[in-house]
GROMACS .gro file of C-alpha atoms in nm:
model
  115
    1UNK     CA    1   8.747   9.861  10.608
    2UNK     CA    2   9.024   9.879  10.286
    3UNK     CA    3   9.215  10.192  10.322
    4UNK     CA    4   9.377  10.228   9.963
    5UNK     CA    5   9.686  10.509   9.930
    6UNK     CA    6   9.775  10.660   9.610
    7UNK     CA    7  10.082  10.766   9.503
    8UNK     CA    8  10.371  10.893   9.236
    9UNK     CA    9  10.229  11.171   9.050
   10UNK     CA   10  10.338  11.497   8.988
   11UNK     CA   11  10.417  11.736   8.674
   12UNK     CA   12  10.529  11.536   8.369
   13UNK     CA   13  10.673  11.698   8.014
   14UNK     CA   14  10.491  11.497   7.744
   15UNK     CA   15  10.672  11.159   7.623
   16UNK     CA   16  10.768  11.136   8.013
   17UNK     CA   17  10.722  10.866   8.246
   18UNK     CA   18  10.593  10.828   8.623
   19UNK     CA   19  10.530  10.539   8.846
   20UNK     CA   20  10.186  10.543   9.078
   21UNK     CA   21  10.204  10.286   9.384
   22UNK     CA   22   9.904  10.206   9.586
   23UNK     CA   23   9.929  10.057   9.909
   24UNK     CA   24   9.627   9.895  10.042
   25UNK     CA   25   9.597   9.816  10.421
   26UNK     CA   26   9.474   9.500  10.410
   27UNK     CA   27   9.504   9.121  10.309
   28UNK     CA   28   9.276   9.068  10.110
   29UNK     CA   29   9.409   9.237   9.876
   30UNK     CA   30   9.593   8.947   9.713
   31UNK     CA   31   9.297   8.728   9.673
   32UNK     CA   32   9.058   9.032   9.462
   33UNK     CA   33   9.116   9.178   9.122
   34UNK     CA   34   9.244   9.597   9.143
   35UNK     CA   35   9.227   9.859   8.914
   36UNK     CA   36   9.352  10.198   8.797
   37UNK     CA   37   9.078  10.430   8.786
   38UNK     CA   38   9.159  10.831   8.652
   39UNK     CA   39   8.907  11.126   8.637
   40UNK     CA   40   9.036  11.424   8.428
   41UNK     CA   41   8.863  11.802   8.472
   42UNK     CA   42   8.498  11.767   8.361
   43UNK     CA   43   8.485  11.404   8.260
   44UNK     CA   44   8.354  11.070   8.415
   45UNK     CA   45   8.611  10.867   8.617
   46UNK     CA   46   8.726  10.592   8.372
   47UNK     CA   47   8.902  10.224   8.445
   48UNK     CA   48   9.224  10.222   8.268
   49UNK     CA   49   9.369   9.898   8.367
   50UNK     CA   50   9.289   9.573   8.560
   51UNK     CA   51   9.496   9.289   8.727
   52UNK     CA   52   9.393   8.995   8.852
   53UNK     CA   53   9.479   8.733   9.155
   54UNK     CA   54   9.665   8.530   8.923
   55UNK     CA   55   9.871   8.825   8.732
   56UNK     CA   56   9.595   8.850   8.413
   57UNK     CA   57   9.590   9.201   8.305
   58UNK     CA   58   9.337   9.402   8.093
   59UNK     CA   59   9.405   9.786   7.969
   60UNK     CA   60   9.194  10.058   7.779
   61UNK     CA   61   9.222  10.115   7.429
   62UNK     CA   62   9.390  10.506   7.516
   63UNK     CA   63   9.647  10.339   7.718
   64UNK     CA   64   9.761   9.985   7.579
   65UNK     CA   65  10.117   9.959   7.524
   66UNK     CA   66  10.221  10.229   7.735
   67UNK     CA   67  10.062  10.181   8.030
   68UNK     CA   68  10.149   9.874   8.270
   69UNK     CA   69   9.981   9.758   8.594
   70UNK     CA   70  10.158   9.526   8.841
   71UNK     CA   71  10.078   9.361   9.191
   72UNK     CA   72  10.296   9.273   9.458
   73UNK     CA   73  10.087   9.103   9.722
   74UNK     CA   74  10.365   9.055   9.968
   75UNK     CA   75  10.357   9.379  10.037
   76UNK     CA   76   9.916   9.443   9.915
   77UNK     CA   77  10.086   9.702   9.676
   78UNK     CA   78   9.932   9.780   9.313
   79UNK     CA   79  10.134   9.986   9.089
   80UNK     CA   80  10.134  10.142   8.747
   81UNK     CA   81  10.372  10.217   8.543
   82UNK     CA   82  10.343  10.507   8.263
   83UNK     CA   83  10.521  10.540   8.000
   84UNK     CA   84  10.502  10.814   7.670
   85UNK     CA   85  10.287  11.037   7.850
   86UNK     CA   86  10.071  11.302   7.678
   87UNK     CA   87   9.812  11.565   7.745
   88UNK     CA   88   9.492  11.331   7.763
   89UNK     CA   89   9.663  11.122   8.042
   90UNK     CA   90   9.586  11.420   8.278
   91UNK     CA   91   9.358  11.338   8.545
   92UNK     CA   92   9.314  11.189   8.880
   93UNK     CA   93   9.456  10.862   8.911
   94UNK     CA   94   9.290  10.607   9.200
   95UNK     CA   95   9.321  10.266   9.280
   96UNK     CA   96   9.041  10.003   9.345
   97UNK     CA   97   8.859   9.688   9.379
   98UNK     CA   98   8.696   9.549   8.978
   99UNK     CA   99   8.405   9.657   9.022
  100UNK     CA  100   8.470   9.932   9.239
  101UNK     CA  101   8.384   9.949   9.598
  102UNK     CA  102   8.249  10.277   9.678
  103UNK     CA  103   8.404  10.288  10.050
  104UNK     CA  104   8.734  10.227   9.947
  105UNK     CA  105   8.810  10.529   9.736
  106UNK     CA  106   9.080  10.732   9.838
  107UNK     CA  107   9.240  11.094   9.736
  108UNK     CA  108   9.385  10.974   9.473
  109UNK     CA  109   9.747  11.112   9.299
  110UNK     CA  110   9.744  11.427   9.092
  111UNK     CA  111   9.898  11.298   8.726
  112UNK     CA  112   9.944  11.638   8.488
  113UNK     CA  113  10.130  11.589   8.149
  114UNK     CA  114  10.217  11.969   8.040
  115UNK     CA  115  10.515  12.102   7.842
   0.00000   0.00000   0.00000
């Protein structure tokens, strides 16, 4: 069983930055491509941006350029790191396997951009 732990958000003014970390618990994290997922109020959760084993990274249309995911598998720790935050970036952001596994969600790190 992957236990996945998100963190880094909080309350952001708009053009702000934050930095999410997700620590999984176990090894095989560095051999599997991970993802940023986010859910805002009322819509479907949504990937945002992938990396693979090898350091190959894909982003969403709403986020490229400002958005940038990392891996450190010495530590089985995914990150992301926002940058010129703005309202529609408010949501839920969690961290999973590409395609996500179902039984690894976890509670995910509030993320609200608000003057």
């Amino acid at each position: 069983q992957v236990q996945l732990v998100e963190s880094g958000g909080g309350l952001v003014q708009p053009g702000g930055s934050l930095r999410l970390s997700c620590a999984a618990s176990a090894s095989i994290f560095r051999f599997n491509t991970w993802g940023w997922y986010r859910q805002a109020p009322g819509k479907e959760r949504e990937l945002v941006a992938t990396i693979a084993s090898g350091g190959r990274t894909t982003y969403g249309d709403s986020v490229k350029g400002r958005f940038t995911i990392s891996r450190d598998n010495a530590f089985n720790t995914l990150y992301l790191q926002m940058n010129w935050l703005n309202p529609d970036d408010t949501a839920v952001y969690y961290c999973n396997h590409v395609p996500a596994t179902n039984n690894y969600w976890g509670q995910g790190t509030q993320v609200t951009v608000s003057p």
